[in-house]
PDB file of C-alpha atoms in Angstrom:
ATOM      1  CA  MET A 759       4.615 -82.325-164.455  1.00 49.00           C
ATOM      2  CA  ALA A 760       3.755 -84.415-161.532  1.00 61.00           C
ATOM      3  CA  ASP A 761       0.034 -84.695-160.693  1.00 78.00           C
ATOM      4  CA  MET A 762      -0.413 -82.713-157.711  1.00 76.00           C
ATOM      5  CA  GLY A 763      -3.207 -84.543-156.517  1.00 80.00           C
ATOM      6  CA  ALA A 764      -1.703 -87.450-156.713  1.00 85.00           C
ATOM      7  CA  LEU A 765       1.304 -86.042-154.829  1.00 81.00           C
ATOM      8  CA  LEU A 766      -1.143 -85.655-151.891  1.00 81.00           C
ATOM      9  CA  ASP A 767      -1.794 -88.711-152.199  1.00 85.00           C
ATOM     10  CA  GLY A 768       1.490 -90.450-152.016  1.00 86.00           C
ATOM     11  CA  VAL A 769       1.562 -88.234-148.632  1.00 81.00           C
ATOM     12  CA  ALA A 770      -0.661 -89.543-147.662  1.00 80.00           C
ATOM     13  CA  GLU A 771       0.304 -93.481-148.581  1.00 84.00           C
ATOM     14  CA  ALA A 772       3.743 -92.979-147.475  1.00 82.00           C
ATOM     15  CA  LEU A 773       2.587 -92.220-143.613  1.00 77.00           C
ATOM     16  CA  ALA A 774      -0.297 -94.565-143.276  1.00 76.00           C
ATOM     17  CA  ASP A 775       2.987 -97.277-144.778  1.00 77.00           C
ATOM     18  CA  GLY A 776       4.144 -95.560-141.326  1.00 74.00           C
ATOM     19  CA  ASP A 777       6.821 -93.607-144.108  1.00 78.00           C
ATOM     20  CA  PRO A 778       7.104 -90.630-142.741  1.00 76.00           C
ATOM     21  CA  GLY A 779      10.724 -90.082-144.353  1.00 80.00           C
ATOM     22  CA  ARG A 780       8.599 -90.992-147.504  1.00 84.00           C
ATOM     23  CA  ALA A 781       6.461 -88.300-146.754  1.00 81.00           C
ATOM     24  CA  LEU A 782       8.981 -85.943-146.030  1.00 82.00           C
ATOM     25  CA  GLN A 783       9.837 -86.606-149.426  1.00 85.00           C
ATOM     26  CA  ARG A 784       6.272 -86.272-151.290  1.00 85.00           C
ATOM     27  CA  LEU A 785       5.718 -82.698-149.615  1.00 82.00           C
ATOM     28  CA  SER A 786       9.349 -81.622-151.057  1.00 83.00           C
ATOM     29  CA  GLU A 787       8.421 -82.624-154.557  1.00 86.00           C
ATOM     30  CA  LEU A 788       4.602 -81.795-154.210  1.00 81.00           C
ATOM     31  CA  GLU A 789       6.311 -77.745-152.794  1.00 78.00           C
ATOM     32  CA  ARG A 790       8.889 -77.776-156.230  1.00 81.00           C
ATOM     33  CA  VAL A 791       5.597 -79.029-158.306  1.00 80.00           C
ATOM     34  CA  ILE A 792       4.157 -76.106-156.297  1.00 76.00           C
ATOM     35  CA  GLY A 793       6.619 -73.430-156.919  1.00 73.00           C
ATOM     36  CA  LEU A 794       7.043 -74.363-161.205  1.00 65.00           C
ATOM     37  CA  ALA A 795       3.952 -74.034-161.255  1.00 61.00           C
ATOM     38  CA  GLY A 796       2.921 -69.867-160.347  1.00 60.00           C
ATOM     39  CA  PRO A 797       0.398 -68.812-157.446  1.00 60.00           C
ATOM     40  CA  ALA A 798      -0.555 -71.662-155.895  1.00 58.00           C
ATOM     41  CA  ALA A 799      -4.615 -71.476-154.215  1.00 61.00           C
ATOM     42  CA  PRO A 800      -5.434 -69.138-151.013  1.00 65.00           C
ATOM     43  CA  GLY A 801      -3.557 -70.583-147.843  1.00 71.00           C
ATOM     44  CA  LEU A 802      -2.073 -74.249-149.586  1.00 71.00           C
ATOM     45  CA  ALA A 803       1.096 -73.029-148.300  1.00 70.00           C
ATOM     46  CA  GLU A 804       0.417 -73.708-145.192  1.00 77.00           C
ATOM     47  CA  ARG A 805      -1.702 -75.899-144.696  1.00 77.00           C
ATOM     48  CA  LEU A 806       2.106 -77.824-146.277  1.00 75.00           C
ATOM     49  CA  ALA A 807       4.672 -76.183-143.771  1.00 78.00           C
ATOM     50  CA  HIS A 808       1.309 -77.792-141.437  1.00 81.00           C
ATOM     51  CA  LEU A 809       1.410 -81.049-142.749  1.00 79.00           C
ATOM     52  CA  ARG A 810       5.016 -80.576-143.313  1.00 78.00           C
ATOM     53  CA  GLU A 811       5.331 -80.311-139.482  1.00 83.00           C
ATOM     54  CA  LEU A 812       3.579 -83.079-138.673  1.00 81.00           C
ATOM     55  CA  ALA A 813       5.002 -85.684-141.489  1.00 78.00           C
ATOM     56  CA  GLU A 814       8.710 -84.603-138.652  1.00 80.00           C
ATOM     57  CA  ALA A 815       6.713 -84.931-135.900  1.00 82.00           C
ATOM     58  CA  ALA A 816       6.092 -88.242-136.853  1.00 79.00           C
ATOM     59  CA  VAL A 817       9.011 -88.955-137.636  1.00 78.00           C
ATOM     60  CA  THR A 818       9.789 -88.533-134.154  1.00 82.00           C
ATOM     61  CA  GLY A 819       7.307 -89.918-131.945  1.00 82.00           C
ATOM     62  CA  VAL A 820       7.867 -93.631-134.025  1.00 78.00           C
ATOM     63  CA  ALA A 821      11.266 -92.307-133.010  1.00 80.00           C
ATOM     64  CA  ASP A 822      10.586 -91.701-129.245  1.00 85.00           C
ATOM     65  CA  ALA A 823       8.106 -95.079-129.687  1.00 83.00           C
ATOM     66  CA  ARG A 824      11.102 -97.347-130.482  1.00 82.00           C
ATOM     67  CA  ALA A 825      13.848 -96.376-128.255  1.00 85.00           C
ATOM     68  CA  ILE A 826      10.887 -96.541-125.394  1.00 87.00           C
ATOM     69  CA  LEU A 827      10.249 -99.996-126.409  1.00 82.00           C
ATOM     70  CA  VAL A 828      13.770-100.791-126.436  1.00 82.00           C
ATOM     71  CA  ALA A 829      13.961 -99.444-123.100  1.00 84.00           C
ATOM     72  CA  ALA A 830      10.681-101.467-121.480  1.00 80.00           C
ATOM     73  CA  ARG A 831      11.944-104.966-123.154  1.00 76.00           C
ATOM     74  CA  GLN A 832      15.684-104.542-121.875  1.00 77.00           C
ATOM     75  CA  ALA A 833      14.235-103.987-118.306  1.00 75.00           C
ATOM     76  CA  VAL A 834      11.976-107.227-118.991  1.00 70.00           C
ATOM     77  CA  GLN A 835      14.992-109.205-119.737  1.00 68.00           C
ATOM     78  CA  ASP A 836      16.893-107.504-116.827  1.00 66.00           C
ATOM     79  CA  ALA A 837      13.794-109.361-114.764  1.00 67.00           C
ATOM     80  CA  GLY A 838      13.912-112.082-112.887  1.00 68.00           C
ATOM     81  CA  THR A 839      11.982-113.798-110.198  1.00 73.00           C
ATOM     82  CA  TYR A 840      12.840-116.476-107.759  1.00 75.00           C
ATOM     83  CA  ASP A 841      10.639-120.012-106.984  1.00 76.00           C
ATOM     84  CA  GLU A 842      10.227-121.712-104.851  1.00 80.00           C
ATOM     85  CA  ALA A 843      13.343-123.500-104.587  1.00 83.00           C
ATOM     86  CA  GLY A 844      15.331-120.050-104.813  1.00 79.00           C
ATOM     87  CA  GLU A 845      16.468-120.685-108.101  1.00 81.00           C
ATOM     88  CA  LYS A 846      16.780-117.098-110.828  1.00 76.00           C
ATOM     89  CA  THR A 847      13.743-117.166-113.651  1.00 74.00           C
ATOM     90  CA  ILE A 848      14.955-114.833-116.573  1.00 66.00           C
ATOM     91  CA  HIS A 849      11.928-113.581-118.517  1.00 62.00           C
ATOM     92  CA  ARG A 850      12.405-112.882-121.625  1.00 62.00           C
ATOM     93  CA  GLY A 851      10.196-110.447-124.066  1.00 58.00           C
ATOM     94  CA  PRO A 852       8.942-110.193-127.511  1.00 60.00           C
ATOM     95  CA  ALA A 853      10.804-109.276-130.148  1.00 60.00           C
ATOM     96  CA  THR A 854      10.862-105.046-130.070  1.00 57.00           C
ATOM     97  CA  GLN A 855       8.341-103.968-132.329  1.00 57.00           C
ATOM     98  CA  LEU A 856       5.633-101.101-132.640  1.00 55.00           C
ATOM     99  CA  GLY A 857       2.626-101.478-135.721  1.00 55.00           C
ATOM    100  CA  ARG A 858       4.364-101.669-138.694  1.00 51.00           C
ATOM    101  CA  PHE A 859       7.383-100.208-137.710  1.00 44.00           C
TER     102      PHE A 859
END
């Protein structure tokens, strides 16, 4: 049987690494282990459910942030200015990146 503490550490590490999908997988493993281990400590199921919601929100937040960055980069690439001679200068944005994601 897997160590519950190790699984919780795995959830925390996955979230710290910016991998909410792996965090959800670890939570599923933890829920399975707790189900096999018998009655859990009072309130543990509620705390796990809250942690799952946070991990799912992280997945959504990362996807939303990526979409915003892509749209912002496209807007920068489409923007242009004109110099004194009337020549258009296209501005290139940096590669889309969000922290470790």
